[in-house]
Short mmCIF file of C-alpha atoms in Angstrom, two decimals:
data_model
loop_
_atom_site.label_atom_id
_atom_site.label_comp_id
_atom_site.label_asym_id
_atom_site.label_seq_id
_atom_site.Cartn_x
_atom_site.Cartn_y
_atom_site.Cartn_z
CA UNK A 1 33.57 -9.39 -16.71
CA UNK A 2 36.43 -7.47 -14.44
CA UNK A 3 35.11 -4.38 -13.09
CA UNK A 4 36.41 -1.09 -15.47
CA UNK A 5 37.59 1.70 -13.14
CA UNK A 6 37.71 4.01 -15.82
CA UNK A 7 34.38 4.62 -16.92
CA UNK A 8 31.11 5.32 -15.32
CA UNK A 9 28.01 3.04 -14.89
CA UNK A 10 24.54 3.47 -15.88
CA UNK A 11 23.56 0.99 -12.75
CA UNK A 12 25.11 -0.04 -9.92
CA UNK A 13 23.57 -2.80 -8.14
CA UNK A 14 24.23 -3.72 -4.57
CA UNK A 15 23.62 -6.56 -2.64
CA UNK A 16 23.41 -8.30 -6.15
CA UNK A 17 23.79 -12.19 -5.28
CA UNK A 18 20.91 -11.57 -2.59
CA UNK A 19 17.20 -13.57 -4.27
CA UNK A 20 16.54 -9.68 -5.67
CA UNK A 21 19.82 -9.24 -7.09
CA UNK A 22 20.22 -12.37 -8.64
CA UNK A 23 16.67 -11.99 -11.02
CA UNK A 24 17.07 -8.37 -11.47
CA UNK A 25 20.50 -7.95 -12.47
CA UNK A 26 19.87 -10.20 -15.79
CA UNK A 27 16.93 -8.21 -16.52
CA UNK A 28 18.68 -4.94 -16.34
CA UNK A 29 21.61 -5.93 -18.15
CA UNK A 30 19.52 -7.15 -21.27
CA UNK A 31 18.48 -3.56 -21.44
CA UNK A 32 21.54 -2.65 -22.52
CA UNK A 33 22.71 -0.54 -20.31
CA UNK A 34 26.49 -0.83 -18.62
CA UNK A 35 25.73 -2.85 -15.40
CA UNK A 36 27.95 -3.64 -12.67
CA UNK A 37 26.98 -6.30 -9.78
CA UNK A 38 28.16 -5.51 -6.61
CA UNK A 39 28.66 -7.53 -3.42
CA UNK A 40 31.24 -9.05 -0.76
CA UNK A 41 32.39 -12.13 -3.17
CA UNK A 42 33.10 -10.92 -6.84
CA UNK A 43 33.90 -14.62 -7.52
CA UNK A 44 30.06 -15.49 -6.44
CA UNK A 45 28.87 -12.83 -8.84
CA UNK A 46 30.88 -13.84 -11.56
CA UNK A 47 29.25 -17.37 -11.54
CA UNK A 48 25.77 -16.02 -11.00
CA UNK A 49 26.12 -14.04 -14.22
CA UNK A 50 28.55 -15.56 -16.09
CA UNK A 51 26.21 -16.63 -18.40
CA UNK A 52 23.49 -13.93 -18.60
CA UNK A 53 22.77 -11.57 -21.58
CA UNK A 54 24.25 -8.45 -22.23
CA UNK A 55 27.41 -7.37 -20.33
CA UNK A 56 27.31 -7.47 -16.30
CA UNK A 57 30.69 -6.35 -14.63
CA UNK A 58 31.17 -7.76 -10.95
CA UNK A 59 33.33 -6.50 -8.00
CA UNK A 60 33.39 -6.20 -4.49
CA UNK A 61 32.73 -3.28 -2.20
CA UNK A 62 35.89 -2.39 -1.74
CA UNK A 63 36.33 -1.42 -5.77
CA UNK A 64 33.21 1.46 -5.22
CA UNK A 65 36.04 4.06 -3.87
CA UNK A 66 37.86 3.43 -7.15
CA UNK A 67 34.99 4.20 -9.75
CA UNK A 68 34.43 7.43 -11.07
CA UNK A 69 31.23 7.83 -11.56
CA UNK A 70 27.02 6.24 -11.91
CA UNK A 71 23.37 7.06 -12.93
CA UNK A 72 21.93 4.76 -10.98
CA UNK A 73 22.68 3.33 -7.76
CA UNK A 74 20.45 -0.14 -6.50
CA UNK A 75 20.79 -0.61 -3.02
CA UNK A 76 19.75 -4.26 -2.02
CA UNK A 77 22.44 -4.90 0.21
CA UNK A 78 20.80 -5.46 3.50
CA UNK A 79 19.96 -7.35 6.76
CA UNK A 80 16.41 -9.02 6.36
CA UNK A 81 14.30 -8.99 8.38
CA UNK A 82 14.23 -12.99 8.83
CA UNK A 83 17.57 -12.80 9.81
CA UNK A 84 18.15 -12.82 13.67
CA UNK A 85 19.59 -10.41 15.39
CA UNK A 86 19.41 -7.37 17.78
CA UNK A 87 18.40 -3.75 16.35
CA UNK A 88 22.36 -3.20 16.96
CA UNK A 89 22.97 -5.58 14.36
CA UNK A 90 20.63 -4.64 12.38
CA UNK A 91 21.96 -0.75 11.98
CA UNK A 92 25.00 -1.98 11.27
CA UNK A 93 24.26 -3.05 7.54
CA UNK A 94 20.70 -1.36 7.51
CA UNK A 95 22.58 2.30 8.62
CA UNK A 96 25.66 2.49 9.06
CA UNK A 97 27.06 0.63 5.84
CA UNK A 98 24.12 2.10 3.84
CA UNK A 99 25.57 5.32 5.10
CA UNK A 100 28.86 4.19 3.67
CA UNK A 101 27.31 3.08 0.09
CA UNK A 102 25.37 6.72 0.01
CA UNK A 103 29.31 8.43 0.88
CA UNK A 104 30.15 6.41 -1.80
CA UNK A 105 27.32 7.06 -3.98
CA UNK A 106 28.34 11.26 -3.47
CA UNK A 107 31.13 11.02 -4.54
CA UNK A 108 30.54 9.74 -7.80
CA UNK A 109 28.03 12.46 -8.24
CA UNK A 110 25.18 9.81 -8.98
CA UNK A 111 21.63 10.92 -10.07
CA UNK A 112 19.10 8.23 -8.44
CA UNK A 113 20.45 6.83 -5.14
CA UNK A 114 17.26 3.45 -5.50
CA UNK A 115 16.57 2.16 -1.51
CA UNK A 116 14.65 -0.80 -1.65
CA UNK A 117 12.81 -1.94 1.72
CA UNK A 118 10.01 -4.24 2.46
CA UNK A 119 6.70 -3.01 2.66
CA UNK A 120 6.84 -4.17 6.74
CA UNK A 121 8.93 -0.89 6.57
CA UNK A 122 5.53 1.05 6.71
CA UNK A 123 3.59 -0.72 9.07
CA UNK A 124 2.53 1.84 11.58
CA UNK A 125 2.55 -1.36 14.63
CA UNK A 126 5.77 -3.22 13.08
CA UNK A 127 8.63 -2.36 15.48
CA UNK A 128 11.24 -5.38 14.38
CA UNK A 129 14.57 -4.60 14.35
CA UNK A 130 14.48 -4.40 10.87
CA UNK A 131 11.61 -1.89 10.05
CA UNK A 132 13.16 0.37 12.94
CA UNK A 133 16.58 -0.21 11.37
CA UNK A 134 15.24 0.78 7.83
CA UNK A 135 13.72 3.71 8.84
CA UNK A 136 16.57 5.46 10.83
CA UNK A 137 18.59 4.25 7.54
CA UNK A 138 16.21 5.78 4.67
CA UNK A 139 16.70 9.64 7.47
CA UNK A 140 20.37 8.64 7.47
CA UNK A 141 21.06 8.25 3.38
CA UNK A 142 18.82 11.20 3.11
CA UNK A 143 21.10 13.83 5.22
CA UNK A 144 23.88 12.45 3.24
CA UNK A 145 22.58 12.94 -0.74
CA UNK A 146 19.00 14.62 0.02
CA UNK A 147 16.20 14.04 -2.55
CA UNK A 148 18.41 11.67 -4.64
CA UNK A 149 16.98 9.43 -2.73
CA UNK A 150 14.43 6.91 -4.26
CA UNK A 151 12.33 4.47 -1.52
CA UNK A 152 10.81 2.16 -2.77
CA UNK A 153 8.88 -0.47 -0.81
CA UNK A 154 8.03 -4.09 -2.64
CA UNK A 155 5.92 -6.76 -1.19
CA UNK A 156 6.74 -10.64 -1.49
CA UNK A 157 9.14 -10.43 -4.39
CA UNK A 158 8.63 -13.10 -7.17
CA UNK A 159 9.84 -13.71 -11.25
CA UNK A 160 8.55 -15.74 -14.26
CA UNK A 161 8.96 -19.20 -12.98
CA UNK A 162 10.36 -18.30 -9.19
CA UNK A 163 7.71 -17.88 -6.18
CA UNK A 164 10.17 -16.71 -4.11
CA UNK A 165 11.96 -18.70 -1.15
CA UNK A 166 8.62 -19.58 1.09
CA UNK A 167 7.45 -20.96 -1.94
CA UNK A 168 9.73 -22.53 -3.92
CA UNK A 169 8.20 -25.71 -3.95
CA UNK A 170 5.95 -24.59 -6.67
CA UNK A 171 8.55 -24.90 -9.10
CA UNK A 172 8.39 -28.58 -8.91
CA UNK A 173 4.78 -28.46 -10.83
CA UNK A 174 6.22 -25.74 -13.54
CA UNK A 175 5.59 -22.91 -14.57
CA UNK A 176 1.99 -22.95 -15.55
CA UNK A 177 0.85 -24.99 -12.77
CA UNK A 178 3.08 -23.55 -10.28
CA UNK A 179 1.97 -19.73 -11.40
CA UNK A 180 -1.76 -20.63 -11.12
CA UNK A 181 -1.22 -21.84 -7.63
CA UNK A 182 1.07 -18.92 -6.91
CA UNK A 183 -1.42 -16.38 -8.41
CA UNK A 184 -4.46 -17.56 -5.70
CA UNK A 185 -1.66 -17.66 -2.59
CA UNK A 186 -0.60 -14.00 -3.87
CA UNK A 187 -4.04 -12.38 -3.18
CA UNK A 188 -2.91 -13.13 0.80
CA UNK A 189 -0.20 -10.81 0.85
CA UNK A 190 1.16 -8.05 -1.19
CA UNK A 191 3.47 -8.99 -3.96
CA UNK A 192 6.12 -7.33 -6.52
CA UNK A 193 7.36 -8.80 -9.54
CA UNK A 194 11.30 -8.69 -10.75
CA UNK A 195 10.09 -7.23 -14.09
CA UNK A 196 8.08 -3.87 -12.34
CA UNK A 197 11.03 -3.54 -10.34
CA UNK A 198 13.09 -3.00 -13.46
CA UNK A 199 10.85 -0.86 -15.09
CA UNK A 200 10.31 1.41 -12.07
CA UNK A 201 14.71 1.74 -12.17
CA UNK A 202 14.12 2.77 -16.15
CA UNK A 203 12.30 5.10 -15.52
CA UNK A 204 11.83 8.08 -13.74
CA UNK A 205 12.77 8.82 -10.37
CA UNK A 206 10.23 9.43 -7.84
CA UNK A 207 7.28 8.40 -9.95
CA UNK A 208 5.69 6.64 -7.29
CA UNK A 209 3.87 9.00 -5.06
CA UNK A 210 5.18 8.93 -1.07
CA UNK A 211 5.46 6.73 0.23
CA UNK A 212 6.66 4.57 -2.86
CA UNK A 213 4.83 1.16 -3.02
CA UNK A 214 5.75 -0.67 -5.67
CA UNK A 215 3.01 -3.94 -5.78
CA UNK A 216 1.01 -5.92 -7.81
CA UNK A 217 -2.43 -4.90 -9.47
CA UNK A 218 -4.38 -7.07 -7.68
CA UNK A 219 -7.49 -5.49 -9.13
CA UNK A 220 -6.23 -7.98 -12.05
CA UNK A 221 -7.09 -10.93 -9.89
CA UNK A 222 -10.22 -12.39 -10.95
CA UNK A 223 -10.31 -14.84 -7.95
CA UNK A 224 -9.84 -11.96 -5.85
CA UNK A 225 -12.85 -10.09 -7.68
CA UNK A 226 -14.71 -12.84 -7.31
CA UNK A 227 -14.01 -13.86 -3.63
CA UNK A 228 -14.62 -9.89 -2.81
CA UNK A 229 -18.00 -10.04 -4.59
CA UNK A 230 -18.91 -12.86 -2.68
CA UNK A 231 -18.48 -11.85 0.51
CA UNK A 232 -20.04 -8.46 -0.01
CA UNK A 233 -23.15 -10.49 -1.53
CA UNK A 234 -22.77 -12.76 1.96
CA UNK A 235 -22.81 -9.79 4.00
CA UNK A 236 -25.60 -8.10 2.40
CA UNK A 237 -27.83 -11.07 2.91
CA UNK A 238 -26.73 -11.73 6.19
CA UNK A 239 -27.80 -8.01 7.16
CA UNK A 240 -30.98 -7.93 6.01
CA UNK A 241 -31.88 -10.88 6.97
CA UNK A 242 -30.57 -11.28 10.49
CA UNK A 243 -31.08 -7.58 11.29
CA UNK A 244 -34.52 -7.02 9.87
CA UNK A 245 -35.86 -6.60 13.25
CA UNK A 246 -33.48 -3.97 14.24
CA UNK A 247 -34.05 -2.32 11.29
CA UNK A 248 -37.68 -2.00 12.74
CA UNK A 249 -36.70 -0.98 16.13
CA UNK A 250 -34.28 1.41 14.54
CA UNK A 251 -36.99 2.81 12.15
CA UNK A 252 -39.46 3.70 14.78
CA UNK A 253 -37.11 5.29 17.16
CA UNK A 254 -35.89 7.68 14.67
CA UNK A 255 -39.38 9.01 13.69
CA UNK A 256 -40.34 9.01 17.38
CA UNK A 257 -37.36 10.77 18.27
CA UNK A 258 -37.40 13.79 15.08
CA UNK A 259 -39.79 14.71 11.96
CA UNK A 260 -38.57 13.05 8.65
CA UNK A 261 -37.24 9.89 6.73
CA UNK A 262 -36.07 7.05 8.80
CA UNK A 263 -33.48 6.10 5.81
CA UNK A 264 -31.23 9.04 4.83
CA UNK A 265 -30.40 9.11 1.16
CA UNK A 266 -27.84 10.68 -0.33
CA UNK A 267 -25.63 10.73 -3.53
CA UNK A 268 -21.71 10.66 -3.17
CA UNK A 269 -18.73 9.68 -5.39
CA UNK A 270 -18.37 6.36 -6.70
CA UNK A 271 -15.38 4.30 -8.26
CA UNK A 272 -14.06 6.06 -11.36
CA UNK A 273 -15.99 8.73 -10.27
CA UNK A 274 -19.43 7.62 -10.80
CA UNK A 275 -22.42 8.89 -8.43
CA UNK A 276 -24.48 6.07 -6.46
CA UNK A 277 -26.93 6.79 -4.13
CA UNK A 278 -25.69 6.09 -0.27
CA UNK A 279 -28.13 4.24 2.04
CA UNK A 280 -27.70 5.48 5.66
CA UNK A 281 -30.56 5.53 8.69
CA UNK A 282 -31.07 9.07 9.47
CA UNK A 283 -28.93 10.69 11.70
CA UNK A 284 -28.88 14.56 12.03
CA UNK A 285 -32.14 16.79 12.04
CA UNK A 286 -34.14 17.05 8.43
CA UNK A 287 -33.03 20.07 6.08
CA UNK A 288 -29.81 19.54 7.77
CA UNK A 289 -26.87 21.38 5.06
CA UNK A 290 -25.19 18.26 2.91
CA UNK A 291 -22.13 18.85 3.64
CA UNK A 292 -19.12 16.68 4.90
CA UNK A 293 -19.75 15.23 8.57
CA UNK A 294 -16.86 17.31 9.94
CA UNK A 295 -18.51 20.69 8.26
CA UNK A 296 -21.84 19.88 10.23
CA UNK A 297 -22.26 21.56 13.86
CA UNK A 298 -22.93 18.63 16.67
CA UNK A 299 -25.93 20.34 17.36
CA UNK A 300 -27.37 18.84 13.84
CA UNK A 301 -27.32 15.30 15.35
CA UNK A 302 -30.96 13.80 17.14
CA UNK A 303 -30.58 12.12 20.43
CA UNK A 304 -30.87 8.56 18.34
CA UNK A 305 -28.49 9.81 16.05
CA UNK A 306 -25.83 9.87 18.38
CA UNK A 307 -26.26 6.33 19.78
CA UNK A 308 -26.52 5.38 15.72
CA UNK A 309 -23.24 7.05 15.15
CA UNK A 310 -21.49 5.75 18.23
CA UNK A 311 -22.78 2.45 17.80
CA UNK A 312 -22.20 2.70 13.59
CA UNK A 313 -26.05 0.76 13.31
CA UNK A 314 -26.48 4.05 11.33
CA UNK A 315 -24.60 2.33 8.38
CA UNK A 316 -26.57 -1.08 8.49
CA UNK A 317 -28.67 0.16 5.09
CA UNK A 318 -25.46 0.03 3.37
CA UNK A 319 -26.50 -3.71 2.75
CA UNK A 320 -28.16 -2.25 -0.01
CA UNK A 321 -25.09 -0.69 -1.53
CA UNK A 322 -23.51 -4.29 -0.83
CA UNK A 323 -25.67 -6.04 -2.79
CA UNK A 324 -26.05 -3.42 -5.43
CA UNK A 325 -22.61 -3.21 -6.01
CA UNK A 326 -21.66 0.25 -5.90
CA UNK A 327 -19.80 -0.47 -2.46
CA UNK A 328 -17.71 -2.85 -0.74
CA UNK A 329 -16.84 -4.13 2.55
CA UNK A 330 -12.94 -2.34 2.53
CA UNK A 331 -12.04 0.39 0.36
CA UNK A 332 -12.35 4.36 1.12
CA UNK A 333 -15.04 5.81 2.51
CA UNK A 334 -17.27 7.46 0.12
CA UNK A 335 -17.40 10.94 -0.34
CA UNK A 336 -19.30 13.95 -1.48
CA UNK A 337 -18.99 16.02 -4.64
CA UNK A 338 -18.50 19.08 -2.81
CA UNK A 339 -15.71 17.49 -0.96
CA UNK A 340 -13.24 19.09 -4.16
CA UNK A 341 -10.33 19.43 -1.90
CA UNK A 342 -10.62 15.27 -1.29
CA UNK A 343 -11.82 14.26 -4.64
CA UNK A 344 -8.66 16.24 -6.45
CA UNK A 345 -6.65 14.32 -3.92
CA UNK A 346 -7.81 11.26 -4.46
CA UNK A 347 -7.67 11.20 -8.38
CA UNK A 348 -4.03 12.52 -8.00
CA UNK A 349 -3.48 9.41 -6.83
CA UNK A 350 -5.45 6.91 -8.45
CA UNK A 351 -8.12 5.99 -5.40
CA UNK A 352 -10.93 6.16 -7.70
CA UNK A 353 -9.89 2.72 -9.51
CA UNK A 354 -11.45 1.65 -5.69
CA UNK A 355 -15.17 0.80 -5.04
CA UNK A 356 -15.91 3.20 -1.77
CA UNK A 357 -16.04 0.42 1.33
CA UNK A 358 -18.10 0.82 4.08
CA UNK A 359 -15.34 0.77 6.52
CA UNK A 360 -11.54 1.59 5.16
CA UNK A 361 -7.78 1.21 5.66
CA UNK A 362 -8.00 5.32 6.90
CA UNK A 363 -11.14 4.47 9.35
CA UNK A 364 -9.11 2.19 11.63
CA UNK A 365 -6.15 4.31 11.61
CA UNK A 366 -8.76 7.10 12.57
CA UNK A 367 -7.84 9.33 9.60
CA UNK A 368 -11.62 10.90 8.64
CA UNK A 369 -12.62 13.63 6.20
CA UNK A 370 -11.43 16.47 8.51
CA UNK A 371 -8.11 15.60 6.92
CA UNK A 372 -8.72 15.50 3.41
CA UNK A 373 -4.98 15.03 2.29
CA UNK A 374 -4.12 12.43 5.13
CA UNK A 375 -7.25 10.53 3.57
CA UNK A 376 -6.42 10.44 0.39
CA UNK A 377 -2.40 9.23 0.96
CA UNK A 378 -4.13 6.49 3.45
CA UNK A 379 -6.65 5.32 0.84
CA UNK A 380 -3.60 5.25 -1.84
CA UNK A 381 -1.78 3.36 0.91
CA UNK A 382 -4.61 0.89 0.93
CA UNK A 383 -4.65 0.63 -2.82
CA UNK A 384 -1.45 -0.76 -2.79
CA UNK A 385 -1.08 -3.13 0.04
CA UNK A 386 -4.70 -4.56 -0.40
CA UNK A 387 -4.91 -8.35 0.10
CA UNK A 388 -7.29 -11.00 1.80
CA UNK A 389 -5.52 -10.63 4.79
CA UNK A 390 -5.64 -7.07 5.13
CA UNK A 391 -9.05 -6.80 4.23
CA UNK A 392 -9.82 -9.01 6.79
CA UNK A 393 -7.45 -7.58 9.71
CA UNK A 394 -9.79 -3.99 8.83
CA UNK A 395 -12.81 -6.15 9.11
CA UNK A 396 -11.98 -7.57 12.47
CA UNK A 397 -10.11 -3.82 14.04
CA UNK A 398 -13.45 -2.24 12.63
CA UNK A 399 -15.90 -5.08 14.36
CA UNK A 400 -13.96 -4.30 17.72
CA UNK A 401 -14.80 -0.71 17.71
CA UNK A 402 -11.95 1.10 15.93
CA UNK A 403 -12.31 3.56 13.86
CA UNK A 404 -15.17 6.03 15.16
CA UNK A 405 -16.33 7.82 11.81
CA UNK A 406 -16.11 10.95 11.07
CA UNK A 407 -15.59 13.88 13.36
CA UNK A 408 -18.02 16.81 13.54
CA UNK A 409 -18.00 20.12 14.51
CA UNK A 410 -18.22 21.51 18.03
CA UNK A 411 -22.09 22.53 19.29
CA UNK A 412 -22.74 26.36 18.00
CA UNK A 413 -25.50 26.12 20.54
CA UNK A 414 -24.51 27.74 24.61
#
């Protein structure tokens, strides 16, 4: 179908013979919505599409100065970051011609301006030419339309029957055999499906809170349940076991050093919400004020406690909580019910669907409960780009000494 230059467009899809384009384009279109495919070959597009469902107009870039007006404006066109390339190539389709698609998109007045990046986009260490190339593009497209900007970031992008490029050998075994496979491989890495794509562009803008991660529920993933449970039952063992006589060591030093409990009991927030009881050696002075670490003066800590702390053997009795099941080895840090300004936070955003971890996603990027809203976003973050590989890359930062817990106050004492 010939582009119509009289009429507006409910979408406008860029990029659109790209592996996104080409699987969400027919999905959109058999929504029935007026749908035109845009990229640098309208004869390509018009073979991709020329048998799909519902009506899909193609043209090339050069016909966006001629149309009058869209809703909704797709922007897939881009430079990936597999592609080679210096960051000077890279701005020039990741900035400046995403620049020219946003003039573009001004002009005809548009509503939702949809920027879709790779979740690589937000790693804090990723400095490729792409990520750096995205991110001066998403400030650039912003100065030019302002909050009709949508960002959305997907992970490894798959459909019903395609496993994307890397994998498209599974095809060969079909599509039940080939999703099973693909369904274990996808707990290793983040991944987005075609058809949450197109529901996210049906629906309202900005739905996703900041910084708009579109992924897969992989709380869905049985194997990953399972695999999860299984390690935290591993670890559990493995600390009580091999660390029983530290736990002695550790026992009597803390009632030599200060009257009280050696173990330090305490009940915070569990998943949906649900109080457990946290398992902790002893730390600060007895009768000390339960209250957040951060809201506790220094001068609350014993002489053990700080080489606990500093050392984190204070959180060895956690193996408890392991094996119980109210924690996990990665998730947020568990907090307490008088902690409102967190906990509001936090169910905001959905971090409560999370068993608390004993180290986190926020710990290693040494985000603590001193920042309650930094927390939360950082646990959310973790919620959504949680796989077997990142679990195990917080594992690893956190056995090397990152992460330092939580901060507390200054002494009160001269």
């Amino acid at each position: 179908m010939i582009v119509d230059t009289s009429r507006p467009y409910d979408f406008i899809v860029t990029g659109a013979s790209g592996k996104i384009g080409r699987h969400l384009v027919p999905l959109l279109a058999r929504n029935g919505r007026t749908l035109l495919a845009v990229g640098r070959n309208s004869d390509t597009l018009r073979r991709l599409f020329a048998n799909q469902t519902g009506s899909v107009a193609v043209a090339d870039y050069g016909d966006l100065k001629r149309l009058p007006g869209c809703d909704t404006l797709i922007h897939l066109a881009v430079r990936n970051n597999d592609a080679p390339g210096t960051l000077a190539d890279f701005s020039a389709v990741n900035v400046d011609f995403a620049s020219q698609i946003a003039r573009e998109f001004s002009r005809m007045n548009g509503r939702r301006f949809l920027n879709i990046s790779s979740i690589l986009a937000l790693d804090d260490f990723e400095e490729s030419p792409y990520a750096v190339s995205k991110a001066i593009g998403k400030r650039a497209i912003h100065d030019i339309i302002g909050d009709r900007l949508d960002n959305v970031h997907i992970g490894y992008f798959h459909d019903r029957g395609y496993f994307g490029e890397r994998l498209a050998f599974l095809s060969r075994f079909g599509p039940a055999v080939g999703g099973m496979i693909f369904a274990l491989l996808r707990m290793l890495k983040p991944a987005t499906s075609a058809q949450s794509l197109v529901d996210y562009a049906l629906g309202e803008p900005h739905s996703l809170p900041p910084p708009g991660i579109l992924t897969d529920d992989l709380s869905r993933s049985r194997a990953y349940r399972a695999i999860s449970r299984s390690m935290d039952l591993g670890v559990g063992l493995g600390i009580l076991l091999l660390f029983l006589p530290v736990f002695a060591v550790i026992w009597i030093a803390i009632r030599l050093d200060s009257p009280g409990p050696a173990i330090f009991a305490q009940q915070r927030v569990g998943a949906a919400q649900i109080p457990f009881t946290l398992y902790k050696f002893r730390t600060m002075k007895r009768d000390t004020v339960a209250a957040g670490t951060h809201e506790v003066s220094s001068s609350a800590v014993t002489r053990i406690g700080a080489f606990l702390r500093r050392t984190k053997l204070d959180e060895l009795p956690q193996a408890i909580n392991l094996l119980r099941g109210n924690m996990t080895l990665v998730g947020p840090r568990p907090c307490l019910y008088s902690q409102t300004e967190l906990m509001q936070a936090r169910e905001a955003l959905g971090v409560y669907a999370l068993k608390p971890g004993i180290t986190g996603y926020a710990q290693i990027r040494e985000i603590d409960m001193s920042r309650p809203i930094a927390l939360a976003r950082s646990d959310y973050r973790y919620k959504k780009l949680r796989s077997l590989l990142l679990d195990l890359r917080i594992i690893v930062a956190t056995a090397l000494g990152r992460g330092g817990g939580d901060r507390i106050t200054a002494s009160d004492q001269v």
